[in-house]
Tab-separated table of C-alpha atoms in Angstrom:
chain	number	residue	atom	x	y	z
A	1	MET	CA	-39.868	-29.432	-13.309
A	2	LYS	CA	-38.137	-30.839	-10.209
A	3	ASN	CA	-34.789	-29.504	-11.415
A	4	ALA	CA	-36.291	-26.041	-11.837
A	5	ILE	CA	-37.696	-26.151	-8.282
A	6	TYR	CA	-34.358	-27.310	-6.853
A	7	LEU	CA	-32.552	-24.530	-8.719
A	8	LEU	CA	-35.022	-21.948	-7.413
A	9	LEU	CA	-34.579	-23.233	-3.858
A	10	LEU	CA	-30.788	-23.072	-4.233
A	11	ILE	CA	-30.922	-19.443	-5.452
A	12	VAL	CA	-33.203	-18.465	-2.573
A	13	THR	CA	-30.960	-20.257	-0.042
A	14	VAL	CA	-27.781	-18.567	-1.321
A	15	ALA	CA	-29.443	-15.137	-1.395
A	16	SER	CA	-30.799	-15.692	2.119
A	17	ALA	CA	-27.344	-16.719	3.391
A	18	GLN	CA	-25.740	-13.602	1.915
A	19	THR	CA	-28.474	-11.394	3.406
A	20	ASN	CA	-28.063	-13.068	6.808
A	21	LYS	CA	-24.282	-12.580	6.661
A	22	LYS	CA	-24.712	-8.844	6.085
A	23	ALA	CA	-27.363	-8.653	8.789
A	24	VAL	CA	-25.010	-10.307	11.293
A	25	LEU	CA	-22.274	-7.807	10.404
A	26	LYS	CA	-24.635	-4.881	10.851
A	27	GLU	CA	-25.963	-6.225	14.144
A	28	ARG	CA	-22.529	-6.981	15.547
A	29	ASP	CA	-21.323	-4.373	17.982
A	30	TYR	CA	-17.816	-3.266	17.064
A	31	SER	CA	-17.526	-0.827	19.965
A	32	PHE	CA	-15.214	-3.335	21.678
A	33	LEU	CA	-12.524	-2.063	19.323
A	34	THR	CA	-12.517	1.315	21.080
A	35	ASP	CA	-11.480	-0.194	24.406
A	36	SER	CA	-9.137	-2.756	22.839
A	37	LEU	CA	-7.274	-0.198	20.726
A	38	ASN	CA	-6.989	2.241	23.634
A	39	ILE	CA	-6.065	5.061	21.264
A	40	ASP	CA	-6.950	7.984	23.560
A	41	LYS	CA	-4.350	6.924	26.117
A	42	GLN	CA	-1.793	6.327	23.391
A	43	LEU	CA	-2.268	9.860	22.063
A	44	GLU	CA	-1.415	11.187	25.501
A	45	LYS	CA	1.527	8.824	25.978
A	46	TYR	CA	3.159	9.546	22.615
A	47	LYS	CA	2.164	13.240	22.332
A	48	LEU	CA	0.128	12.614	19.209
A	49	ALA	CA	-2.453	15.258	18.253
A	50	GLY	CA	-5.076	13.127	16.536
A	51	PHE	CA	-5.999	9.811	14.955
A	52	SER	CA	-8.856	8.874	12.599
A	53	LEU	CA	-9.757	5.237	11.893
A	54	VAL	CA	-12.131	3.183	9.730
A	55	VAL	CA	-12.537	-0.619	9.625
A	56	PHE	CA	-14.399	-2.452	6.858
A	57	GLN	CA	-15.494	-6.062	6.573
A	58	ASN	CA	-17.370	-7.987	3.879
A	59	TYR	CA	-17.268	-4.869	1.640
A	60	GLU	CA	-18.931	-2.589	4.224
A	61	ILE	CA	-17.652	-0.036	6.744
A	62	VAL	CA	-18.352	-1.518	10.183
A	63	TYR	CA	-16.456	0.822	12.505
A	64	THR	CA	-15.300	4.421	12.422
A	65	ASN	CA	-13.907	6.559	15.202
A	66	GLN	CA	-11.879	9.711	15.639
A	67	PHE	CA	-9.582	10.619	18.511
A	68	GLY	CA	-7.826	13.839	19.455
A	69	VAL	CA	-7.768	17.225	17.803
A	70	LYS	CA	-7.155	18.909	14.457
A	71	SER	CA	-4.756	21.326	16.113
A	72	ILE	CA	-3.239	21.436	19.574
A	73	ASP	CA	-3.692	25.204	19.443
A	74	SER	CA	-7.447	25.215	18.814
A	75	LYS	CA	-8.372	21.928	20.547
A	76	GLU	CA	-11.079	21.450	17.882
A	77	LYS	CA	-12.002	17.752	17.738
A	78	ILE	CA	-11.328	15.634	14.667
A	79	ASP	CA	-14.551	14.342	13.115
A	80	GLN	CA	-15.382	11.859	10.364
A	81	ASN	CA	-15.108	14.572	7.696
A	82	THR	CA	-11.719	15.929	8.796
A	83	ALA	CA	-9.241	15.577	5.927
A	84	PHE	CA	-5.526	14.870	6.362
A	85	SER	CA	-2.600	15.158	3.987
A	86	THR	CA	-2.263	11.585	2.716
A	87	ALA	CA	1.330	11.837	1.428
A	88	SER	CA	2.250	8.825	-0.760
A	89	ILE	CA	-1.256	7.375	-0.627
A	90	SER	CA	-1.643	9.808	-3.529
A	91	LYS	CA	0.444	7.479	-5.732
A	92	PRO	CA	-1.985	4.564	-6.136
A	93	ILE	CA	-4.751	7.082	-6.825
A	94	THR	CA	-2.628	8.684	-9.556
A	95	ALA	CA	-1.955	5.206	-10.958
A	96	LEU	CA	-5.671	4.357	-10.809
A	97	LEU	CA	-6.462	7.560	-12.707
A	98	CYS	CA	-3.986	6.581	-15.435
A	99	PHE	CA	-5.483	3.100	-15.833
A	100	ILE	CA	-9.000	4.529	-16.031
A	101	LEU	CA	-7.879	6.975	-18.730
A	102	GLU	CA	-6.187	4.176	-20.643
A	103	GLU	CA	-9.342	2.061	-20.526
A	104	LYS	CA	-11.204	4.998	-22.057
A	105	GLY	CA	-8.657	5.047	-24.889
A	106	LEU	CA	-7.232	8.442	-23.902
A	107	ILE	CA	-3.622	7.382	-23.191
A	108	ASN	CA	-1.442	4.315	-23.801
A	109	LEU	CA	0.448	3.198	-20.702
A	110	ASP	CA	2.780	1.024	-22.787
A	111	ALA	CA	3.894	3.997	-24.871
A	112	PRO	CA	7.024	6.025	-24.031
A	113	ILE	CA	5.915	8.790	-21.680
A	114	ASP	CA	8.246	11.364	-23.263
A	115	GLY	CA	5.914	11.658	-26.243
A	116	TYR	CA	3.231	13.067	-23.944
A	117	LEU	CA	5.490	15.688	-22.298
A	118	LYS	CA	5.427	19.288	-23.542
A	119	ARG	CA	6.940	21.600	-20.874
A	120	TRP	CA	10.015	19.446	-20.297
A	121	HIS	CA	11.502	16.239	-21.655
A	122	LEU	CA	13.354	13.344	-20.096
A	123	PRO	CA	17.074	13.990	-19.706
A	124	LYS	CA	19.446	12.121	-21.988
A	125	SER	CA	20.956	9.066	-20.349
A	126	LYS	CA	22.993	6.055	-21.405
A	127	PHE	CA	20.279	3.945	-19.754
A	128	THR	CA	17.489	5.213	-21.997
A	129	GLU	CA	19.225	5.518	-25.383
A	130	ASN	CA	17.549	2.372	-26.680
A	131	ASN	CA	14.859	1.976	-24.038
A	132	SER	CA	12.584	4.966	-23.561
A	133	PRO	CA	10.576	4.402	-20.341
A	134	THR	CA	6.814	3.927	-20.518
A	135	TRP	CA	4.044	5.286	-18.292
A	136	ARG	CA	3.687	1.842	-16.775
A	137	GLN	CA	7.343	1.745	-15.695
A	138	PHE	CA	7.022	5.053	-13.873
A	139	LEU	CA	3.878	3.842	-12.126
A	140	ASN	CA	5.496	0.705	-10.682
A	141	HIS	CA	8.887	2.343	-9.965
A	142	THR	CA	10.804	0.350	-12.578
A	143	ALA	CA	11.696	3.350	-14.797
A	144	GLY	CA	14.879	3.861	-12.779
A	145	THR	CA	14.483	7.536	-11.897
A	146	THR	CA	16.021	9.354	-8.927
A	147	GLN	CA	14.257	11.761	-6.499
A	148	SER	CA	12.604	9.513	-3.920
A	149	GLY	CA	10.627	12.156	-1.994
A	150	PHE	CA	10.188	15.870	-1.382
A	151	ALA	CA	10.161	18.576	1.271
A	152	ASP	CA	6.927	20.413	2.092
A	153	TYR	CA	6.215	24.116	1.562
A	154	TYR	CA	4.015	26.544	3.463
A	155	GLU	CA	2.261	29.830	2.849
A	156	GLY	CA	4.926	32.510	2.424
A	157	ASP	CA	7.403	30.165	0.743
A	158	THR	CA	8.275	30.354	-2.932
A	159	ILE	CA	6.434	27.346	-4.334
A	160	PRO	CA	8.338	25.656	-7.189
A	161	THR	CA	6.669	24.508	-10.382
A	162	ILE	CA	6.822	20.818	-11.166
A	163	LYS	CA	9.264	21.647	-13.953
A	164	GLU	CA	11.582	23.246	-11.363
A	165	SER	CA	11.056	20.170	-9.208
A	166	LEU	CA	12.204	17.871	-12.011
A	167	LEU	CA	15.160	20.178	-12.743
A	168	GLY	CA	16.276	19.737	-9.132
A	169	LYS	CA	15.749	23.389	-8.166
A	170	ILE	CA	14.265	22.371	-4.808
A	171	PRO	CA	15.467	21.367	-1.323
A	172	ARG	CA	17.013	17.858	-1.106
A	173	TYR	CA	18.148	17.918	-4.744
A	174	ASP	CA	20.708	20.021	-6.586
A	175	LYS	CA	20.495	18.474	-10.042
A	176	GLU	CA	17.928	17.359	-12.584
A	177	ILE	CA	16.145	14.043	-12.109
A	178	ASP	CA	18.189	11.260	-13.701
A	179	PHE	CA	18.227	7.510	-14.353
A	180	LEU	CA	19.903	4.854	-12.204
A	181	PHE	CA	19.450	1.833	-14.500
A	182	THR	CA	17.899	0.736	-17.766
A	183	PRO	CA	14.095	1.003	-17.456
A	184	GLY	CA	12.477	-2.316	-16.633
A	185	THR	CA	15.636	-3.985	-15.300
A	186	GLY	CA	15.401	-2.943	-11.641
A	187	TRP	CA	13.258	-1.194	-9.056
A	188	ALA	CA	13.771	2.090	-7.199
A	189	TYR	CA	11.083	4.030	-5.337
A	190	SER	CA	10.750	7.378	-7.061
A	191	GLY	CA	8.403	10.203	-6.188
A	192	GLY	CA	10.055	12.059	-9.045
A	193	GLY	CA	8.748	9.413	-11.428
A	194	TYR	CA	5.220	10.261	-10.337
A	195	VAL	CA	5.917	13.957	-10.933
A	196	ILE	CA	6.775	13.018	-14.514
A	197	VAL	CA	3.431	11.181	-14.714
A	198	GLN	CA	1.679	14.281	-13.323
A	199	MET	CA	3.306	16.489	-15.941
A	200	ALA	CA	2.406	14.066	-18.749
A	201	LEU	CA	-1.246	14.038	-17.637
A	202	GLU	CA	-1.444	17.815	-17.342
A	203	ASP	CA	0.348	18.414	-20.657
A	204	THR	CA	-1.895	15.923	-22.445
A	205	PHE	CA	-5.272	17.006	-21.051
A	206	LYS	CA	-4.385	20.662	-20.360
A	207	LYS	CA	-5.925	20.368	-16.900
A	208	PRO	CA	-4.448	20.064	-13.373
A	209	ILE	CA	-4.159	16.481	-12.135
A	210	GLY	CA	-6.536	17.327	-9.281
A	211	GLU	CA	-9.264	18.274	-11.745
A	212	LEU	CA	-8.776	15.006	-13.628
A	213	ALA	CA	-8.853	12.927	-10.415
A	214	ALA	CA	-12.020	14.718	-9.280
A	215	ALA	CA	-13.746	14.120	-12.621
A	216	TYR	CA	-12.872	10.436	-12.987
A	217	ILE	CA	-12.598	9.196	-9.365
A	218	PHE	CA	-13.586	11.517	-6.511
A	219	SER	CA	-16.893	12.880	-7.837
A	220	PRO	CA	-18.195	9.593	-9.329
A	221	LEU	CA	-17.493	7.850	-6.009
A	222	GLY	CA	-19.118	10.633	-4.009
A	223	LEU	CA	-15.934	11.465	-2.097
A	224	LYS	CA	-16.780	14.885	-0.700
A	225	ASN	CA	-13.722	15.146	1.546
A	226	THR	CA	-11.017	14.106	-0.908
A	227	THR	CA	-9.098	16.554	-3.080
A	228	MET	CA	-5.794	17.245	-4.780
A	229	ILE	CA	-6.312	21.001	-4.407
A	230	GLN	CA	-3.532	22.551	-2.301
A	231	PRO	CA	-3.866	24.884	0.738
A	232	ASP	CA	-2.855	27.928	-1.332
A	233	GLU	CA	-5.534	27.254	-3.967
A	234	LYS	CA	-9.211	28.175	-4.169
A	235	GLY	CA	-11.538	25.403	-3.030
A	236	PHE	CA	-9.228	23.862	-0.431
A	237	PRO	CA	-11.364	22.315	2.369
A	238	LYS	CA	-11.729	24.038	5.735
A	239	ASN	CA	-12.189	20.916	7.896
A	240	VAL	CA	-8.585	19.666	7.942
A	241	ALA	CA	-6.053	18.318	10.444
A	242	LEU	CA	-2.893	20.391	10.883
A	243	VAL	CA	0.547	18.763	10.874
A	244	HIS	CA	2.487	18.566	14.175
A	245	ASP	CA	6.134	18.039	15.148
A	246	GLU	CA	7.686	15.662	17.698
A	247	ASN	CA	6.852	18.058	20.540
A	248	GLU	CA	3.176	18.158	19.559
A	249	LYS	CA	3.515	21.676	18.170
A	250	VAL	CA	1.869	22.831	14.945
A	251	ILE	CA	4.470	23.090	12.157
A	252	ARG	CA	4.356	26.650	10.797
A	253	THR	CA	0.823	27.167	9.355
A	254	GLY	CA	0.051	23.463	9.794
A	255	LEU	CA	-0.959	23.216	6.133
A	256	PRO	CA	1.768	21.730	3.923
A	257	ILE	CA	1.671	22.727	0.255
A	258	THR	CA	2.760	19.989	-2.148
A	259	PRO	CA	3.331	20.950	-5.798
A	260	GLN	CA	4.260	17.307	-6.521
A	261	VAL	CA	0.554	16.483	-6.335
A	262	GLY	CA	0.613	13.149	-8.162
A	263	ALA	CA	3.268	11.838	-5.798
A	264	SER	CA	2.032	13.134	-2.451
A	265	GLY	CA	-0.471	16.002	-2.695
A	266	MET	CA	-3.858	14.395	-2.007
A	267	TRP	CA	-5.960	15.225	1.086
A	268	SER	CA	-8.591	12.755	2.295
A	269	THR	CA	-10.323	11.061	5.219
A	270	PRO	CA	-10.130	7.402	6.300
A	271	THR	CA	-13.811	7.078	5.342
A	272	ASP	CA	-13.164	8.224	1.777
A	273	LEU	CA	-10.051	6.045	1.528
A	274	ALA	CA	-12.113	3.080	2.726
A	275	LYS	CA	-14.704	3.828	0.032
A	276	ILE	CA	-11.955	3.748	-2.601
A	277	ALA	CA	-10.624	0.455	-1.211
A	278	ILE	CA	-14.088	-1.135	-1.110
A	279	GLU	CA	-14.801	0.014	-4.682
A	280	MET	CA	-11.513	-1.649	-5.691
A	281	GLN	CA	-12.475	-4.832	-3.838
A	282	ASN	CA	-15.897	-4.894	-5.470
A	283	ALA	CA	-14.244	-4.352	-8.850
A	284	LEU	CA	-11.862	-7.250	-8.190
A	285	ARG	CA	-14.839	-9.574	-7.657
A	286	ASN	CA	-16.725	-7.775	-10.480
A	287	LYS	CA	-19.770	-7.080	-8.315
A	288	ASN	CA	-21.318	-3.817	-7.054
A	289	ASN	CA	-18.482	-1.754	-8.562
A	290	LYS	CA	-19.701	1.528	-10.013
A	291	VAL	CA	-16.631	3.481	-11.140
A	292	ILE	CA	-13.635	1.144	-11.322
A	293	SER	CA	-13.903	-1.724	-13.792
A	294	HIS	CA	-12.901	-5.301	-13.059
A	295	ASN	CA	-10.180	-5.052	-15.685
A	296	VAL	CA	-8.667	-1.880	-14.190
A	297	ALA	CA	-8.770	-3.243	-10.618
A	298	LYS	CA	-6.971	-6.428	-11.685
A	299	LYS	CA	-4.307	-4.550	-13.623
A	300	VAL	CA	-3.569	-1.880	-11.039
A	301	THR	CA	-3.124	-4.420	-8.190
A	302	GLU	CA	-1.210	-7.167	-9.997
A	303	VAL	CA	2.368	-7.763	-8.864
A	304	THR	CA	4.582	-6.353	-11.608
A	305	ALA	CA	7.885	-5.851	-9.779
A	306	LEU	CA	9.677	-8.418	-7.644
A	307	LYS	CA	13.375	-7.803	-8.245
A	308	ASP	CA	14.590	-5.288	-5.610
A	309	ALA	CA	10.947	-4.500	-4.798
A	310	VAL	CA	10.998	-5.543	-1.125
A	311	GLY	CA	8.661	-8.502	-1.507
A	312	GLY	CA	6.460	-7.303	-4.352
A	313	TRP	CA	4.978	-4.131	-5.857
A	314	SER	CA	2.161	-3.248	-8.219
A	315	TYR	CA	1.105	0.165	-9.567
A	316	GLY	CA	1.254	2.375	-6.502
A	317	TRP	CA	0.273	-0.506	-4.200
A	318	GLN	CA	2.678	-2.460	-2.022
A	319	LYS	CA	2.188	-6.235	-2.202
A	320	SER	CA	4.928	-7.320	0.223
A	321	PHE	CA	3.042	-8.891	3.121
A	322	GLY	CA	0.381	-11.559	3.525
A	323	TYR	CA	-1.286	-10.804	6.825
A	324	ASN	CA	-3.713	-13.463	8.124
A	325	ASN	CA	-3.052	-15.566	5.024
A	326	TYR	CA	-4.676	-13.001	2.732
A	327	ASP	CA	-3.194	-11.236	-0.258
A	328	TRP	CA	-3.431	-7.472	0.377
A	329	PHE	CA	-3.064	-4.221	-1.521
A	330	ILE	CA	-1.470	-1.722	0.835
A	331	CYS	CA	-0.171	1.833	0.771
A	332	ASN	CA	1.554	3.812	3.515
A	333	GLY	CA	1.858	7.590	3.395
A	334	SER	CA	4.431	9.598	5.326
A	335	ASN	CA	5.094	13.328	5.205
A	336	THR	CA	6.529	15.621	7.862
A	337	GLY	CA	4.012	15.737	10.711
A	338	VAL	CA	1.383	13.461	9.154
A	339	GLY	CA	0.923	9.889	7.947
A	340	GLY	CA	-1.389	6.939	7.512
A	341	SER	CA	-2.194	3.700	5.711
A	342	ILE	CA	-4.670	1.740	3.609
A	343	PHE	CA	-4.808	-2.023	4.160
A	344	ALA	CA	-7.285	-3.979	1.994
A	345	THR	CA	-7.643	-7.687	1.175
A	346	MET	CA	-7.780	-8.775	-2.436
A	347	THR	CA	-10.762	-11.022	-1.590
A	348	ASP	CA	-13.613	-10.958	0.962
A	349	GLY	CA	-13.728	-7.171	1.353
A	350	ASN	CA	-11.810	-6.676	4.607
A	351	GLY	CA	-9.420	-3.952	5.713
A	352	PHE	CA	-8.823	-0.689	7.514
A	353	THR	CA	-7.594	2.839	6.938
A	354	PHE	CA	-6.173	5.406	9.322
A	355	LEU	CA	-4.636	8.880	9.199
A	356	THR	CA	-2.889	10.770	11.983
A	357	ASN	CA	-1.347	14.212	12.433
A	358	GLY	CA	1.958	13.792	14.236
A	359	GLU	CA	5.619	13.171	13.490
A	360	LYS	CA	7.083	9.671	13.022
A	361	PRO	CA	8.197	8.986	16.633
A	362	ASN	CA	4.748	10.043	17.839
A	363	ARG	CA	2.569	8.275	15.284
A	364	PHE	CA	4.494	5.075	14.495
A	365	PRO	CA	3.845	3.355	17.870
A	366	VAL	CA	0.110	4.137	17.678
A	367	MET	CA	-0.160	3.099	14.029
A	368	GLY	CA	1.756	-0.120	14.645
A	369	ASN	CA	-0.298	-1.079	17.681
A	370	THR	CA	-3.556	-0.311	15.856
A	371	GLN	CA	-2.548	-2.421	12.873
A	372	LYS	CA	-1.500	-5.430	14.947
A	373	THR	CA	-4.540	-5.242	17.240
A	374	LEU	CA	-7.006	-5.043	14.363
A	375	LEU	CA	-5.409	-7.970	12.544
A	376	LYS	CA	-5.638	-9.996	15.740
A	377	LEU	CA	-9.182	-9.079	16.806
A	378	MET	CA	-11.099	-9.000	13.524
A	379	ASN	CA	-10.837	-12.772	12.955
A	380	TRP	CA	-9.797	-12.430	9.333
A	381	ASP	CA	-8.153	-15.728	8.463
A	382	ASN	CA	-7.772	-17.327	5.056
A	383	LYS	CA	-5.775	-20.446	5.893
A	384	THR	CA	-4.012	-22.464	3.206
A	385	SER	CA	-5.510	-25.906	2.648
A	386	THR	CA	-3.496	-28.732	4.226
A	387	ASP	CA	-4.079	-30.669	0.999
A	388	GLU	CA	-1.334	-28.543	-0.586
A	389	THR	CA	1.350	-29.423	1.983
A	390	GLN	CA	3.567	-32.417	2.650
A	391	GLU	CA	5.818	-33.507	5.492
A	392	MET	CA	9.339	-32.150	5.275
A	393	PRO	CA	12.119	-34.775	5.440
A	394	SER	CA	14.574	-34.412	8.331
A	395	SER	CA	17.495	-34.292	5.906
A	396	LEU	CA	15.925	-31.274	4.194
A	397	LYS	CA	15.341	-29.515	7.498
A	398	GLU	CA	19.005	-29.932	8.421
A	399	LYS	CA	20.077	-28.265	5.172
A	400	LEU	CA	17.824	-25.253	5.741
A	401	VAL	CA	18.360	-24.465	9.420
A	402	GLY	CA	20.722	-21.530	9.893
A	403	THR	CA	21.176	-17.762	10.156
A	404	TYR	CA	21.259	-15.815	6.903
A	405	ASP	CA	21.376	-12.309	5.506
A	406	ASP	CA	17.851	-11.124	4.706
A	407	PHE	CA	16.558	-13.103	1.713
A	408	LEU	CA	12.908	-12.042	2.062
A	409	TYR	CA	13.030	-8.256	1.674
A	410	ALA	CA	16.677	-7.456	0.858
A	411	GLN	CA	16.887	-5.034	3.778
A	412	GLY	CA	20.097	-6.387	5.283
A	413	VAL	CA	18.604	-7.692	8.530
A	414	GLU	CA	19.417	-11.070	10.045
A	415	THR	CA	16.978	-13.813	9.033
A	416	LYS	CA	16.885	-17.214	10.736
A	417	ILE	CA	15.411	-20.588	9.889
A	418	VAL	CA	14.946	-22.506	13.151
A	419	GLU	CA	13.437	-25.848	14.127
A	420	LYS	CA	10.801	-26.146	16.835
A	421	ASN	CA	8.760	-29.249	17.588
A	422	ASN	CA	9.820	-30.874	14.313
A	423	ARG	CA	8.685	-27.850	12.293
A	424	LEU	CA	10.696	-25.072	10.644
A	425	TYR	CA	10.050	-21.383	11.299
A	426	VAL	CA	11.460	-18.207	9.769
A	427	GLN	CA	12.420	-15.406	12.136
A	428	SER	CA	13.132	-11.821	11.082
A	429	MET	CA	12.897	-8.481	12.874
A	430	LEU	CA	10.941	-7.207	9.863
A	431	LEU	CA	8.278	-9.897	10.247
A	432	ASP	CA	8.209	-9.199	13.972
A	433	HIS	CA	7.904	-5.432	13.485
A	434	PHE	CA	5.230	-5.433	10.808
A	435	LYS	CA	3.275	-8.527	11.790
A	436	GLY	CA	3.677	-8.646	15.554
A	437	LYS	CA	4.962	-12.216	15.538
A	438	ASN	CA	8.339	-13.749	14.832
A	439	ASP	CA	7.476	-17.408	14.340
A	440	ASN	CA	6.339	-17.801	10.750
A	441	GLU	CA	6.186	-21.456	9.748
A	442	LEU	CA	8.089	-22.600	6.674
A	443	VAL	CA	5.748	-25.064	4.945
A	444	TYR	CA	6.798	-27.683	2.381
A	445	LEU	CA	4.352	-27.905	-0.524
A	446	LYS	CA	3.597	-30.942	-2.652
A	447	SER	CA	4.845	-29.016	-5.661
A	448	GLY	CA	8.344	-29.078	-4.130
A	449	TYR	CA	8.234	-25.362	-3.390
A	450	PHE	CA	8.114	-23.751	0.044
A	451	LYS	CA	5.794	-21.199	1.578
A	452	ILE	CA	6.221	-19.071	4.669
A	453	VAL	CA	2.915	-18.571	6.446
A	454	ASP	CA	1.780	-14.975	5.807
A	455	TYR	CA	4.618	-14.248	3.359
A	456	PRO	CA	3.149	-13.818	-0.146
A	457	ASN	CA	5.958	-15.233	-2.319
A	458	LEU	CA	6.654	-18.905	-2.992
A	459	LEU	CA	10.247	-20.054	-2.420
A	460	LYS	CA	12.443	-22.581	-4.227
A	461	PHE	CA	15.715	-23.420	-2.477
A	462	ASP	CA	18.813	-24.559	-4.368
A	463	PHE	CA	21.523	-26.578	-2.639
A	464	VAL	CA	25.255	-26.945	-3.214
A	465	ASN	CA	27.335	-29.506	-1.289
A	466	GLY	CA	24.422	-30.224	1.033
A	467	LYS	CA	23.865	-26.585	1.988
A	468	ALA	CA	21.250	-24.026	0.946
A	469	ASP	CA	23.014	-21.853	-1.634
A	470	SER	CA	20.253	-19.657	-3.103
A	471	VAL	CA	16.522	-19.147	-3.060
A	472	THR	CA	14.237	-18.156	-5.916
A	473	LEU	CA	11.247	-16.015	-4.924
A	474	MET	CA	8.175	-16.512	-7.116
A	475	ARG	CA	4.971	-14.503	-7.490
A	476	ASP	CA	2.518	-14.970	-10.344
A	477	ASN	CA	4.758	-14.991	-13.454
A	478	LEU	CA	7.691	-13.225	-11.781
A	479	THR	CA	10.830	-14.739	-10.280
A	480	THR	CA	13.945	-13.344	-8.669
A	481	LYS	CA	16.955	-15.272	-7.408
A	482	VAL	CA	18.674	-14.354	-4.136
A	483	ASP	CA	22.002	-15.757	-3.010
A	484	LEU	CA	21.908	-17.174	0.507
A	485	THR	CA	24.714	-15.904	2.704
A	486	LYS	CA	24.866	-18.050	5.805
A	487	LYS	CA	26.257	-16.471	8.949
A	488	VAL	CA	28.438	-18.640	11.160
A	489	LYS	CA	28.088	-18.074	14.894
């Protein structure tokens, strides 16, 4: 009887704690973010038309604000329901759609995708003679296809079909999409690969990809301001932000038309993107998820590409950074005159989304400052337990200190290992640019591996003649070896 009473008390205590935690979040005033972010003044400084932002914490939206206008010409204010072109943020949604369809037994992502194509078939290549690429390989950019991105079209232009797009009968490309390596042996970002996925979906289900996404994702989640319908099609929303150039002028009609819908044709709001992210987070913890299953959320966010994949990649989601000691699923979208991001933690339900209608030089400073400020002010910290670490011997430190070619992201930038106050730190302009700090401690783990604070991959250094010769990056079950080229100064 006593045990039953204790158990009942424990359940009540836990439930009360969770309720109190949510109550504190709801009662907390997040208006301080408006002054701290100072977005209005940044819009003026960088000639940026508009900016829409949502912050979520503990699986709930806690802050939303909109700044600026839909169009410099009309001066109409952006509101919470104003949709933007999301560019490549379309990709993880296309991938999510595919995983949902597979779970329902409607497609097989491990099957060669060519068997699902009807209007066009993969070109013959020496790389695919004995290795026909699967859906899954197109979704995580390991199929090896060319065509990274695409130009936009506007009303009055001749809009190509996706078959013409794949045949290379479009700006930027003058030949049919092709293969760069044997599928599964490398990584190359390919918007064209997602066009192939779009065609396979449409050929299989005899419906536009936008109709499929609406049926399986947008409508079930209640996303009223998200669509893959294009500006030249019936049903396109009226409350939208127009794209602007570097001089804060509307580009042509302001409404880019994107036939490559699966790669970059979705329109949405930060609120709707946050709802998708929170549904994914709930699915990852297998609680309060309504549309996305736990199994699908795990699969679509797992790291499946490490070699050449700039720190790690899943299916549409970038897994390259570890801000505030969390593992994140992230996607950045960038089209001419518009861009934005989704940042969401794999645990604890934190993150933010923003979309903005301006060209890269105008929006990048505002986006970067917003990202860094939010990560600093929101007090999201998931520190590694000190029980996992050990003191690094001085002899080991001496072997590691030096200036190297980039071994973290393979982007060719200078990367340093320096000693400060008897500790080692990794310095890189990439870490500085994306994280806002350039002193990331290199920690020695009891397992014999190394970890860089806020970098998601484990490291194992190999030494030759007393010098660091190579490093193996490790993530889940994946490894990739990088030669260390030390620069002498």
